[in-house]
GROMACS .gro file of C-alpha atoms in nm:
model
  259
    1MET     CA    1  20.178  12.336  15.356
    2GLY     CA    2  19.923  12.615  15.295
    3THR     CA    3  20.056  12.886  15.066
    4ALA     CA    4  20.408  12.885  15.207
    5LYS     CA    5  20.680  12.945  14.944
    6LEU     CA    6  20.942  12.674  14.909
    7GLN     CA    7  21.300  12.794  14.954
    8ASN     CA    8  21.437  12.548  14.698
    9PRO     CA    9  21.149  12.482  14.454
   10PRO     CA   10  21.181  12.227  14.176
   11LEU     CA   11  20.981  12.450  13.940
   12ILE     CA   12  21.113  12.499  13.585
   13GLU     CA   13  20.822  12.689  13.440
   14VAL     CA   14  20.453  12.767  13.493
   15ILE     CA   15  20.229  12.848  13.197
   16PHE     CA   16  19.879  12.989  13.163
   17GLU     CA   17  19.736  12.933  12.819
   18ILE     CA   18  19.409  13.034  12.659
   19ARG     CA   19  19.284  12.938  12.311
   20TRP     CA   20  18.988  13.046  12.111
   21ASP     CA   21  18.804  12.912  11.807
   22LEU     CA   22  18.964  12.954  11.469
   23GLN     CA   23  18.743  13.037  11.170
   24GLU     CA   24  18.712  12.804  10.871
   25ARG     CA   25  18.757  12.907  10.506
   26GLU     CA   26  18.580  12.744  10.215
   27ASP     CA   27  18.889  12.528  10.142
   28GLY     CA   28  18.881  12.394  10.500
   29VAL     CA   29  19.179  12.588  10.631
   30ARG     CA   30  19.126  12.714  10.987
   31PHE     CA   31  19.264  13.060  11.068
   32ASP     CA   32  19.244  13.359  11.296
   33PRO     CA   33  19.118  13.650  11.091
   34HIS     CA   34  19.284  13.902  11.324
   35ALA     CA   35  19.619  13.731  11.364
   36LYS     CA   36  19.797  14.011  11.185
   37ILE     CA   37  19.669  14.308  11.379
   38PHE     CA   38  19.592  14.168  11.719
   39PRO     CA   39  19.960  14.123  11.838
   40GLY     CA   40  20.012  14.498  11.778
   41ARG     CA   41  19.704  14.590  11.975
   42LEU     CA   42  19.801  14.348  12.255
   43SER     CA   43  20.150  14.494  12.263
   44SER     CA   44  20.011  14.842  12.308
   45ALA     CA   45  19.780  14.726  12.593
   46LEU     CA   46  20.057  14.543  12.772
   47GLY     CA   47  20.338  14.779  12.680
   48GLU     CA   48  20.378  14.941  13.026
   49GLU     CA   49  20.438  14.606  13.186
   50TYR     CA   50  20.591  14.412  12.903
   51PRO     CA   51  20.765  14.671  12.680
   52VAL     CA   52  21.028  14.446  12.514
   53TYR     CA   53  20.906  14.287  12.189
   54GLU     CA   54  21.054  13.972  12.022
   55GLU     CA   55  20.945  13.823  11.691
   56LEU     CA   56  20.977  13.449  11.709
   57PRO     CA   57  21.109  13.233  11.427
   58THR     CA   58  20.757  13.075  11.406
   59SER     CA   59  20.627  13.404  11.269
   60ASP     CA   60  20.743  13.280  10.923
   61ILE     CA   61  20.513  12.982  10.931
   62PRO     CA   62  20.244  13.009  10.658
   63ASP     CA   63  19.901  13.125  10.781
   64GLU     CA   64  19.746  12.797  10.660
   65ILE     CA   65  19.932  12.597  10.932
   66SER     CA   66  19.999  12.859  11.202
   67GLY     CA   67  19.697  12.809  11.417
   68TYR     CA   68  19.771  12.787  11.788
   69ILE     CA   69  20.145  12.847  11.740
   70VAL     CA   70  20.287  13.140  11.930
   71GLN     CA   71  20.469  13.386  11.707
   72HIS     CA   72  20.530  13.701  11.908
   73ARG     CA   73  20.665  13.757  12.263
   74PHE     CA   74  20.655  14.051  12.509
   75ARG     CA   75  20.892  14.070  12.804
   76ARG     CA   76  20.944  14.302  13.101
   77ALA     CA   77  21.307  14.342  12.999
   78LYS     CA   78  21.546  14.167  12.767
   79GLY     CA   79  21.583  13.804  12.867
   80SER     CA   80  21.357  13.841  13.172
   81TRP     CA   81  21.048  13.668  13.299
   82PRO     CA   82  20.754  13.663  13.319
   83LEU     CA   83  20.655  13.696  12.952
   84VAL     CA   84  20.349  13.698  12.733
   85GLN     CA   85  20.329  13.516  12.396
   86VAL     CA   86  20.061  13.541  12.121
   87GLY     CA   87  19.979  13.366  11.799
   88PRO     CA   88  19.671  13.282  11.592
   89GLY     CA   89  19.404  13.174  11.842
   90ILE     CA   90  19.637  13.158  12.143
   91VAL     CA   91  19.783  13.367  12.423
   92THR     CA   92  20.019  13.240  12.694
   93LEU     CA   93  20.166  13.381  13.016
   94ASN     CA   94  20.495  13.211  13.126
   95ASP     CA   95  20.705  13.245  13.438
   96ILE     CA   96  20.992  13.045  13.589
   97GLU     CA   97  21.122  12.961  13.940
   98SER     CA   98  21.082  13.320  14.070
   99TYR     CA   99  20.707  13.274  14.026
  100GLU     CA  100  20.463  13.345  14.308
  101TRP     CA  101  20.096  13.263  14.264
  102GLN     CA  102  19.949  13.597  14.378
  103ASP     CA  103  20.164  13.783  14.129
  104PHE     CA  104  20.095  13.531  13.846
  105GLN     CA  105  19.723  13.545  13.914
  106ARG     CA  106  19.730  13.923  13.888
  107ARG     CA  107  19.916  13.897  13.557
  108ILE     CA  108  19.658  13.649  13.425
  109GLU     CA  109  19.391  13.908  13.493
  110GLY     CA  110  19.588  14.172  13.315
  111VAL     CA  111  19.640  13.949  13.008
  112LEU     CA  112  19.265  13.870  13.002
  113ASP     CA  113  19.177  14.230  13.027
  114ALA     CA  114  19.394  14.304  12.723
  115LEU     CA  115  19.259  14.006  12.530
  116PHE     CA  116  18.893  14.095  12.577
  117GLN     CA  117  18.943  14.464  12.524
  118GLU     CA  118  19.179  14.462  12.231
  119TYR     CA  119  19.069  14.166  12.017
  120PRO     CA  120  18.916  14.331  11.714
  121ASP     CA  121  18.594  14.130  11.705
  122THR     CA  122  18.496  13.987  12.044
  123SER     CA  123  18.201  13.807  11.883
  124LEU     CA  124  18.462  13.570  11.737
  125LEU     CA  125  18.648  13.534  12.071
  126ALA     CA  126  18.497  13.197  12.172
  127THR     CA  127  18.730  13.026  12.427
  128ASN     CA  128  18.777  12.664  12.361
  129GLU     CA  129  19.056  12.575  12.602
  130VAL     CA  130  19.213  12.715  12.920
  131VAL     CA  131  19.523  12.547  13.063
  132LEU     CA  132  19.737  12.585  13.376
  133ARG     CA  133  20.064  12.386  13.340
  134TYR     CA  134  20.351  12.335  13.584
  135LEU     CA  135  20.687  12.180  13.492
  136ASP     CA  136  20.919  12.060  13.772
  137ALA     CA  137  21.271  11.904  13.761
  138TYR     CA  138  21.396  11.638  13.999
  139PRO     CA  139  21.774  11.580  13.950
  140PHE     CA  140  21.831  11.208  13.898
  141ASP     CA  141  22.118  10.970  13.804
  142PHE     CA  142  21.960  10.729  13.562
  143GLU     CA  143  22.274  10.522  13.541
  144LYS     CA  144  22.307  10.455  13.912
  145GLU     CA  145  21.948  10.462  14.039
  146ASN     CA  146  21.616  10.307  13.951
  147VAL     CA  147  21.372  10.573  13.833
  148ALA     CA  148  21.074  10.345  13.890
  149GLU     CA  149  21.176  10.307  14.255
  150PHE     CA  150  21.234  10.688  14.279
  151LEU     CA  151  20.883  10.767  14.146
  152SER     CA  152  20.729  10.517  14.383
  153ALA     CA  153  20.925  10.604  14.700
  154LYS     CA  154  20.955  10.980  14.656
  155LEU     CA  155  20.647  11.085  14.456
  156GLY     CA  156  20.395  10.810  14.529
  157VAL     CA  157  20.362  10.719  14.159
  158GLN     CA  158  20.339  10.346  14.080
  159ASN     CA  159  20.438  10.267  13.723
  160GLN     CA  160  20.640   9.949  13.717
  161VAL     CA  161  20.667   9.654  13.472
  162SER     CA  162  20.624   9.309  13.623
  163PRO     CA  163  20.965   9.135  13.686
  164ALA     CA  164  20.824   8.831  13.502
  165PHE     CA  165  20.874   9.008  13.173
  166PHE     CA  166  21.249   9.026  13.220
  167GLU     CA  167  21.325   8.678  13.359
  168ALA     CA  168  21.405   8.503  13.032
  169ILE     CA  169  21.491   8.779  12.780
  170GLY     CA  170  21.825   8.914  12.898
  171VAL     CA  171  21.700   9.270  12.951
  172SER     CA  172  21.777   9.474  13.264
  173PRO     CA  173  21.468   9.552  13.469
  174VAL     CA  174  21.623   9.893  13.570
  175PRO     CA  175  21.490  10.156  13.331
  176ILE     CA  176  21.734  10.416  13.182
  177GLY     CA  177  21.448  10.654  13.094
  178VAL     CA  178  21.085  10.738  13.163
  179ASP     CA  179  20.807  10.886  12.955
  180PHE     CA  180  20.443  10.840  13.049
  181LYS     CA  181  20.133  11.039  13.140
  182TYR     CA  182  19.812  10.982  13.333
  183SER     CA  183  19.489  11.177  13.260
  184PHE     CA  184  19.206  11.203  13.514
  185PRO     CA  185  18.865  11.375  13.495
  186SER     CA  186  18.832  11.665  13.738
  187GLN     CA  187  18.519  11.797  13.899
  188ARG     CA  188  18.666  12.114  14.051
  189PRO     CA  189  18.749  12.281  13.828
  190PRO     CA  190  18.563  12.095  13.557
  191GLY     CA  191  18.804  11.943  13.306
  192TYR     CA  192  19.105  11.716  13.326
  193LEU     CA  193  19.414  11.665  13.540
  194HIS     CA  194  19.715  11.543  13.339
  195VAL     CA  195  20.018  11.417  13.528
  196GLY     CA  196  20.328  11.301  13.338
  197PHE     CA  197  20.702  11.222  13.382
  198SER     CA  198  20.989  11.214  13.137
  199ARG     CA  199  21.367  11.214  13.122
  200GLY     CA  200  21.533  11.543  13.048
  201ARG     CA  201  21.825  11.780  13.126
  202VAL     CA  202  21.784  12.094  13.328
  203LYS     CA  203  22.080  12.327  13.399
  204GLY     CA  204  22.318  12.058  13.268
  205ARG     CA  205  22.184  11.781  13.495
  206ASP     CA  206  21.989  11.467  13.407
  207SER     CA  207  21.646  11.499  13.570
  208VAL     CA  208  21.304  11.348  13.595
  209ILE     CA  209  21.074  11.615  13.451
  210GLY     CA  210  20.729  11.624  13.612
  211GLU     CA  211  20.442  11.789  13.435
  212THR     CA  212  20.111  11.879  13.606
  213ILE     CA  213  19.840  12.022  13.378
  214VAL     CA  214  19.482  12.124  13.446
  215GLN     CA  215  19.282  12.165  13.123
  216SER     CA  216  18.934  12.295  13.078
  217PRO     CA  217  18.667  12.071  12.918
  218GLU     CA  218  18.649  12.050  12.534
  219THR     CA  219  18.294  12.186  12.555
  220ASP     CA  220  18.121  12.403  12.810
  221GLY     CA  221  18.448  12.553  12.944
  222PRO     CA  222  18.486  12.901  13.094
  223ARG     CA  223  18.405  13.177  12.842
  224THR     CA  224  18.398  13.513  13.015
  225LYS     CA  225  18.684  13.681  13.194
  226ASP     CA  226  18.523  13.618  13.534
  227GLU     CA  227  18.454  13.254  13.451
  228ILE     CA  228  18.818  13.202  13.333
  229LEU     CA  229  18.960  13.367  13.648
  230SER     CA  230  18.740  13.151  13.872
  231TRP     CA  231  18.840  12.836  13.678
  232VAL     CA  232  19.208  12.923  13.699
  233SER     CA  233  19.184  12.983  14.074
  234GLU     CA  234  19.033  12.640  14.123
  235ALA     CA  235  19.294  12.488  13.891
  236HIS     CA  236  19.571  12.639  14.102
  237ALA     CA  237  19.409  12.501  14.418
  238LEU     CA  238  19.402  12.156  14.261
  239THR     CA  239  19.766  12.161  14.143
  240HIS     CA  240  19.881  12.305  14.481
  241THR     CA  241  19.714  12.020  14.675
  242TRP     CA  242  19.837  11.761  14.430
  243PHE     CA  243  20.195  11.876  14.434
  244PHE     CA  244  20.235  11.901  14.811
  245THR     CA  245  20.068  11.561  14.860
  246MET     CA  246  20.299  11.411  14.599
  247ILE     CA  247  20.627  11.544  14.754
  248GLU     CA  248  20.528  11.492  15.119
  249GLY     CA  249  20.822  11.346  15.305
  250ASP     CA  250  21.190  11.365  15.201
  251LEU     CA  251  21.136  11.588  14.897
  252LEU     CA  252  20.925  11.838  15.086
  253GLU     CA  253  21.204  11.866  15.344
  254GLU     CA  254  21.457  11.910  15.067
  255PHE     CA  255  21.257  12.182  14.881
  256ALA     CA  256  21.164  12.366  15.200
  257CYS     CA  257  21.526  12.409  15.312
  258ARG     CA  258  21.723  12.708  15.205
  259ARG     CA  259  22.029  12.621  14.993
   0.00000   0.00000   0.00000
């Protein structure tokens, strides 16, 4: 499929996330010593592109338990996407179905520039996790169809319980929900590929929610801006190949057609 853009993509949201080490106090509490001033500096650096500020309800969470929870949001315009979020030890870049990779990649670079230039003490900016996450929705009638058969036939995912379990217990073998995840080690980029499916509602419709995540290693992950950009580029190539291989067939034809 190359880099062709689908006319009818199943994408709900794409998220780039970067985390860095928290510091530890004598009482064992882990915290970001610059969590109070960094959001303001980040806002100034990103203000031309994301001028609209939102304080999230999570900003009231006590410092002792707020690590890695986003508390502030910056948007291009009220209610618009993409957006940037920040909290103690974490920054995210989020976009929805209007997403295009080249634009998102450029925005990642801009967020990283701001992070590495504006964080008050870069000696404490030790990256411990980089994530690229995609959420997709496949409308599905759980009451009339078999979700296990859908996953197998349409997405190439085998996750069925043996019929022998149901023969003598009076339980229907047709599931009314789904919630599971597989995790695989990845060589390029180094880290992990997580693939999961669950039941949810999107735009008022029951759906199978697919989640595809590439996560950097717990240790020896990318640290510098250039290393992170290289890792993310490889993570996107991995998710791109995985997704188009998974939907090959009927779903690819459906998503490629203009509504």
